Every structure is written in C-alpha cells, then in structure tokens.
Short mmCIF file of C-alpha atoms in Angstrom, two decimals:
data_model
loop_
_atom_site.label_atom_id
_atom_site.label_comp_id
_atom_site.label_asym_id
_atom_site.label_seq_id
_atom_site.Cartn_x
_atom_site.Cartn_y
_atom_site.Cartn_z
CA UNK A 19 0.00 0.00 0.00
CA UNK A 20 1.22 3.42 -0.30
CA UNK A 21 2.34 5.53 2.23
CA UNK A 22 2.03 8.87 0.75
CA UNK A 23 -0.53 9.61 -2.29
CA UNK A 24 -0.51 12.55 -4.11
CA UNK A 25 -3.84 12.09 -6.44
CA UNK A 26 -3.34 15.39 -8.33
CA UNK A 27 -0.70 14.58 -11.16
CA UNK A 28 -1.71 18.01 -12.35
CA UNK A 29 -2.98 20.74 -11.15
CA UNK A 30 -3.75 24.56 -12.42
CA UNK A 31 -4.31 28.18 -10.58
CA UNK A 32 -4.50 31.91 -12.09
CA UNK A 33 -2.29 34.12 -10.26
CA UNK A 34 -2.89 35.65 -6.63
CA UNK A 35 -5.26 32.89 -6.24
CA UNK A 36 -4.99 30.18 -3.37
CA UNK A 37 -4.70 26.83 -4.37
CA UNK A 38 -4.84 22.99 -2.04
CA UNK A 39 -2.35 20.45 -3.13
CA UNK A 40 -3.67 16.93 -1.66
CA UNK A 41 -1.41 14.22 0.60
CA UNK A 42 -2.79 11.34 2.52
CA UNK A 43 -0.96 8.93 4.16
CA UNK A 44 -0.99 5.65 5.79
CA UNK A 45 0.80 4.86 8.98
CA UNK A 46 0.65 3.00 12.41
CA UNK A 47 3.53 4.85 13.98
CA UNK A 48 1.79 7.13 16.51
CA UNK A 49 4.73 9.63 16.17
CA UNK A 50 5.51 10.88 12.73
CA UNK A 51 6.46 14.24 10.56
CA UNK A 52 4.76 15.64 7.31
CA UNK A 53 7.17 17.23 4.82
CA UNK A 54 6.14 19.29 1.91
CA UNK A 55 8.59 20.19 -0.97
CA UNK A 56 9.15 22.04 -3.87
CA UNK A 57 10.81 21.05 -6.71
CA UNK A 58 11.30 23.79 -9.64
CA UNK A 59 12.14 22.41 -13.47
CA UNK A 60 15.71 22.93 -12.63
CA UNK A 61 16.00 20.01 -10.10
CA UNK A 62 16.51 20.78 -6.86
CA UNK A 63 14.09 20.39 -3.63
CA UNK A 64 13.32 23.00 -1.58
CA UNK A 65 11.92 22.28 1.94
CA UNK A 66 8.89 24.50 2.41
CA UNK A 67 6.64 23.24 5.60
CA UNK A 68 6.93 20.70 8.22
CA UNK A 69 3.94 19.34 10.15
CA UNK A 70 4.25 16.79 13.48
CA UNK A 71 1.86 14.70 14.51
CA UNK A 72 1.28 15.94 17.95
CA UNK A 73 1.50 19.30 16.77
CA UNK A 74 -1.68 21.27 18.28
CA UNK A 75 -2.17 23.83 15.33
CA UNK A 76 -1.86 23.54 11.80
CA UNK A 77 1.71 24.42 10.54
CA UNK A 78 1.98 27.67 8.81
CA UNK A 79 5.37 29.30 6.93
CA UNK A 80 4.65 33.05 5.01
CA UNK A 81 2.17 31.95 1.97
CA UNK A 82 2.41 28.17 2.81
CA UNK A 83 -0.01 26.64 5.50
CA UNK A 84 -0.72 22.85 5.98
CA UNK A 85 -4.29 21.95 6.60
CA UNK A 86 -3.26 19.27 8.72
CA UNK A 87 -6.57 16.38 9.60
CA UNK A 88 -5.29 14.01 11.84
CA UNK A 89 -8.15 11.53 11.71
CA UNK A 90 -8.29 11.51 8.23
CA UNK A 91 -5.03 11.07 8.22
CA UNK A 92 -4.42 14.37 5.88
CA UNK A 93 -1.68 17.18 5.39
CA UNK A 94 -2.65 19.02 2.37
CA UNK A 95 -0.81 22.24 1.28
CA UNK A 96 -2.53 25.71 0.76
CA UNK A 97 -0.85 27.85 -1.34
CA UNK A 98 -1.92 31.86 -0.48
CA UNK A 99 -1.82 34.14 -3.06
CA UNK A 100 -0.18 32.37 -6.24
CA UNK A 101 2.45 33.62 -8.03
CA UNK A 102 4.01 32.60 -11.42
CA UNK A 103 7.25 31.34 -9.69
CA UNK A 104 5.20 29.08 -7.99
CA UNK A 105 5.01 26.70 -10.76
CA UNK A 106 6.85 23.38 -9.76
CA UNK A 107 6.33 20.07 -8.46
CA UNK A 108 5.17 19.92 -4.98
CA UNK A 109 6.01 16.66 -3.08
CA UNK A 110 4.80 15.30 0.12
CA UNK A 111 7.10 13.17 2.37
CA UNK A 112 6.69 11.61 5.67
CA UNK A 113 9.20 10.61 8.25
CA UNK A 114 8.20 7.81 11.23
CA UNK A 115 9.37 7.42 14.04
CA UNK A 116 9.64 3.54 13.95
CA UNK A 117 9.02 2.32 10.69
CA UNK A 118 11.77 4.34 9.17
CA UNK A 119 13.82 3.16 12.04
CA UNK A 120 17.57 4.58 12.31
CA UNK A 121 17.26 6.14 8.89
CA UNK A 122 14.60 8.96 10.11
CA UNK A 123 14.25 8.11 5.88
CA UNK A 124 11.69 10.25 3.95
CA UNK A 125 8.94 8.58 1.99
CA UNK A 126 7.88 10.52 -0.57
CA UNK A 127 4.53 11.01 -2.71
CA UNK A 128 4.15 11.25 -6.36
CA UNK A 129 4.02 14.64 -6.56
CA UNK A 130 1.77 17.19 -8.07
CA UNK A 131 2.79 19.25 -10.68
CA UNK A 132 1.32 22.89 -10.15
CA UNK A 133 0.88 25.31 -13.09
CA UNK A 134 0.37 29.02 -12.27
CA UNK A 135 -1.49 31.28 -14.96
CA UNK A 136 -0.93 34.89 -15.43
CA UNK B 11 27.33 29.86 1.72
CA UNK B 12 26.57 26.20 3.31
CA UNK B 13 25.22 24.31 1.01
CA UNK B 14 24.99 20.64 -0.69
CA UNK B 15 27.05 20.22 -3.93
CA UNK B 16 26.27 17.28 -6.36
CA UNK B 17 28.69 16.80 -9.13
CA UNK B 18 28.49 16.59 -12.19
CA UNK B 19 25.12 17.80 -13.62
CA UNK B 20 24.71 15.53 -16.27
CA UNK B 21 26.51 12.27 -16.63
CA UNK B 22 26.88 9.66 -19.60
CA UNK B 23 27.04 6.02 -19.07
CA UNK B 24 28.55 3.82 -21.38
CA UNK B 25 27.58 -0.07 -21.20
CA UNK B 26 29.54 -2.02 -18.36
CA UNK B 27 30.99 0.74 -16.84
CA UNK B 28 30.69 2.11 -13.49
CA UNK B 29 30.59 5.98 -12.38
CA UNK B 30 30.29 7.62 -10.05
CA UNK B 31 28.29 10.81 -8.79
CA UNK B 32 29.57 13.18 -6.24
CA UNK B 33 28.14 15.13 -3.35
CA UNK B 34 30.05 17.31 -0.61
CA UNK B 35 27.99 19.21 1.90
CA UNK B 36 29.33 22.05 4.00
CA UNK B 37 26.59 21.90 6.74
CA UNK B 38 28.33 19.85 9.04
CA UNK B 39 25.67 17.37 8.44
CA UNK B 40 25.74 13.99 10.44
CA UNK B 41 23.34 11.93 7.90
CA UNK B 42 23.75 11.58 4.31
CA UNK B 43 21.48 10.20 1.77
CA UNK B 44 20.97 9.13 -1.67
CA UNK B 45 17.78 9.20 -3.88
CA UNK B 46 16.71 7.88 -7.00
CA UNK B 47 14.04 10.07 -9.12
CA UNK B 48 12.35 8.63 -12.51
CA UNK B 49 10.38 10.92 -14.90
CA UNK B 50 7.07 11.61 -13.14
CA UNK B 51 7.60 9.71 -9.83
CA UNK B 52 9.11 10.66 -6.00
CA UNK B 53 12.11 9.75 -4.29
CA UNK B 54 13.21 6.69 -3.75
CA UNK B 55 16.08 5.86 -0.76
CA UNK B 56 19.15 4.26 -2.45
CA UNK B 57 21.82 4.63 0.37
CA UNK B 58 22.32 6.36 3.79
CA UNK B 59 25.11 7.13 5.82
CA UNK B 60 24.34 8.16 9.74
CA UNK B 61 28.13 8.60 10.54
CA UNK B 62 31.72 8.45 8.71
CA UNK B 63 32.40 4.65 7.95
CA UNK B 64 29.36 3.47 8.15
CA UNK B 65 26.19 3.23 5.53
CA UNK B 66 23.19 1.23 5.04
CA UNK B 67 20.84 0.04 2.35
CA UNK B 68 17.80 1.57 1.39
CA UNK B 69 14.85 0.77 -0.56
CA UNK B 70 16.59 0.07 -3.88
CA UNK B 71 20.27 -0.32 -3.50
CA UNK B 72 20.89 -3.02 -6.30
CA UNK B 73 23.17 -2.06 -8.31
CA UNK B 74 25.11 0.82 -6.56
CA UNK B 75 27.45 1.01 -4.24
CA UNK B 76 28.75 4.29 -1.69
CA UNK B 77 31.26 5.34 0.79
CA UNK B 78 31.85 7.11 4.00
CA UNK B 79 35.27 8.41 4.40
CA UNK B 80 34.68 12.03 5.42
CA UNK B 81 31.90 13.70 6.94
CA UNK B 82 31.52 15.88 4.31
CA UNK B 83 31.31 13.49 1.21
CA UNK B 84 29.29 10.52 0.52
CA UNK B 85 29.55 9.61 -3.21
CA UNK B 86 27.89 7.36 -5.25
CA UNK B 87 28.93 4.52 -7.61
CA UNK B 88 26.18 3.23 -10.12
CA UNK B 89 27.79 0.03 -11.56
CA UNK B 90 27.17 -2.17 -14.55
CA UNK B 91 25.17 -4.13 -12.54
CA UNK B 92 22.46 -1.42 -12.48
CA UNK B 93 20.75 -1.98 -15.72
CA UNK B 94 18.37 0.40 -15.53
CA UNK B 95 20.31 4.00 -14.60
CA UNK B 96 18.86 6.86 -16.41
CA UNK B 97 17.47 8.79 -13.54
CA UNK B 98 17.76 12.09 -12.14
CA UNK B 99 20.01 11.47 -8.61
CA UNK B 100 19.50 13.51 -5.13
CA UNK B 101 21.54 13.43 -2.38
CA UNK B 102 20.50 15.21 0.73
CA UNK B 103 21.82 15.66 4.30
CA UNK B 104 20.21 15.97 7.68
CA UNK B 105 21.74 17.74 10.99
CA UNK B 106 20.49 15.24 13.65
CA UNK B 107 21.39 11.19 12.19
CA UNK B 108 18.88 9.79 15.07
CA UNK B 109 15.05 11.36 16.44
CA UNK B 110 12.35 11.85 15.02
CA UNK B 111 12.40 16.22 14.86
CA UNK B 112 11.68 18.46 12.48
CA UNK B 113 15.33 19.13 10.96
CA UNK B 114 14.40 18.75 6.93
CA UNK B 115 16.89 16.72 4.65
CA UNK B 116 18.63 19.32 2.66
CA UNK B 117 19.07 18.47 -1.35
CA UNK B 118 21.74 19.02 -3.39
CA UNK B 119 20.73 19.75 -7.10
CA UNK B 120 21.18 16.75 -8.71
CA UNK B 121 22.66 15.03 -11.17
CA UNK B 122 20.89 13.21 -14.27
CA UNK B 123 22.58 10.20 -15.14
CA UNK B 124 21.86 9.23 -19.26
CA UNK B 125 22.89 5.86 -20.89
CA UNK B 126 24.39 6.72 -24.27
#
C-alpha cells in the first residue's frame, strides 16, 4: 500500500489565487512528521513546511499553511496568493518514528505538478 | 554559503561501466542520503550514511554502491550491474542522524545520469 498519495498529477491556478495540493498517508507509527517540498524544473528540492503529529495547530510558513486532519489522516498544502514562480512540483514526504527506524528516511509522494497562470 | 554540492550535472554512461556521482555538503551534516528520481515519480532511498564509515541500504540499492570516508562526502557509484540507470540522482543531508524532529533533509541539485 502506499504511504504517501498525491492524487493530483496536475494541477492549475490563475495568479494571486490560493490553491490545495492533496497528501494522505498511511501509517501505524503514533509519532511521525509531514514534509512538503518544492521542486522547480531545474532540479533541486526546496523544503517548504513541516507538520508533526502531535503538533496542536496547523503548521503555517509566510504563503504556505498545511491543513493538517489528523483523523483523516491528511496534510494538504494551501498555497496563499499564487504567483508565477510558484510553478513546480510539490512533493509530500513523511518521516516515522519507527518504521523508518535509524534512517529517520523520507517517503515521498508522487508529486503534483502545479501550473500558475498569469 | 553552506550548502549541498552534487557533481556533475549531467553524466553519460557507457555499457559495463561504473561511475560515479559526487556530493560534498558544507553543513556539518551527520546523515547523508541518496535518492533515485524517474520521470514523473518521488524519491526513492538508495543509500544512507548516519556517521563516517558506516552506511546502510535503502529501498533500492541493487546495483550501486557508496562510501563514507569524510563527513563531508558521501559519493555514489552506479555500476554495470544497475541496468536500468537513467534517472535524475539527489543526495541530501540531515543535521540530527537519530530522532524523530523536524530538521528537513537538505538536497543538493542533482545530477541526471543518461545511458548513451
């Protein structure tokens, strides 16, 4: 089963709109960190937001907030205010306590590939 | 500037030979990693490295091989066992090598590896 799913391959937004990227995931570790990155056409990932699991409130980071639903077992990424340098691929990772034992390992998503229209 | 550098950018392959990729990191960084990206898809965990001398498989390490001399390097040899290399290659580094935190894995900026 996967861990992380991404079902967006594709998604689309008009400038200084908001946008939701979606990320589910499946663990049993009761301890365990949400990652979102961005990854640009030229290659390299930029960290953006983390989220914990027994964080209280919802993670936020200037224009970048994770709508984090613990029951559903959801961290999806809002996006404030588009702009056209926003246009990347977005990844979601996750990092477990246990399961990724001495690693601390990242599990990534699919990814979502965001398009930003002027 | 600290920072993660992967060497080369792009990288030919001829059949049965082995090459290697190159990453140095500046951070002070205890961890090291290695990831495997195909067109469309996430990261997959090749190799890790929680201290000098020491490394670890990870989800798909068939086929390459790595070393831990110095903290600040950990590169990477694809081999001619690895039949399948074309893929874009990330290492990354993390502060902390054990707990669970919040300290992100910092990426280099990859190298795509091509067969010719």
């Amino acid at each position: 089963a996967q861990k992380i799913t991404q079902t967006q391959p594709g998604m689309f937004v008009q400038e200084k709109e908001a946008v939701t990227l979606d990320c589910t995931y499946d663990t049993s570790d009761p301890s365990y960190g949400l990652f979102w990155y961005k990854q640009p056409s030229s290659g390299e990932m930029i960290f953006l937001i983390y989220q914990g699991s027994y964080d209280q409130q919802n993670a936020t980071e200037g224009r970048y907030s994770l709508n984090f639903q613990k029951a559903r077992k959801s961290a999806n990424l809002v996006i404030s205010a588009s702009q056209l340098g926003d246009s990347a691929m977005y990844f979601c990772a996750m990092r477990e306590a246990i399961s990724s034992g001495s690693a601390r390992q990242l599990t990534f998503g699919s990814g979502t590939q965001l398009t930003v229209l002027p | 500037d600290g920072g993660i550098t992967q060497s080369p950018k792009y990288l030919f392959r001829k059949e049965g030979q082995n090459v290697t990729l190159s990453c140095e990191q500046n951070l002070n960084h205890d961890a090291m990693y290695w990831y495997r990206q195909d067109p469309g898809q996430g990261l997959r965990l090749i190799y890790y490295s929680q201290i000098v001398n020491d490394f670890q498989k990870g989800d798909i390490a068939e086929g390459y091989s790595v070393s831990r001399e110095k903290k600040e390097s950990f590169p990477l040899t694809v081999t001619s066992a690895q039949k399948n290399p074309t893929a874009f290659y990330l290492c990354a580094s993390r502060r902390a090598p054990t707990g669970l935190g919040n300290q992100p894995q910092h990426f280099g900026d990859g190298t795509r590896l091509s067969i010719l």
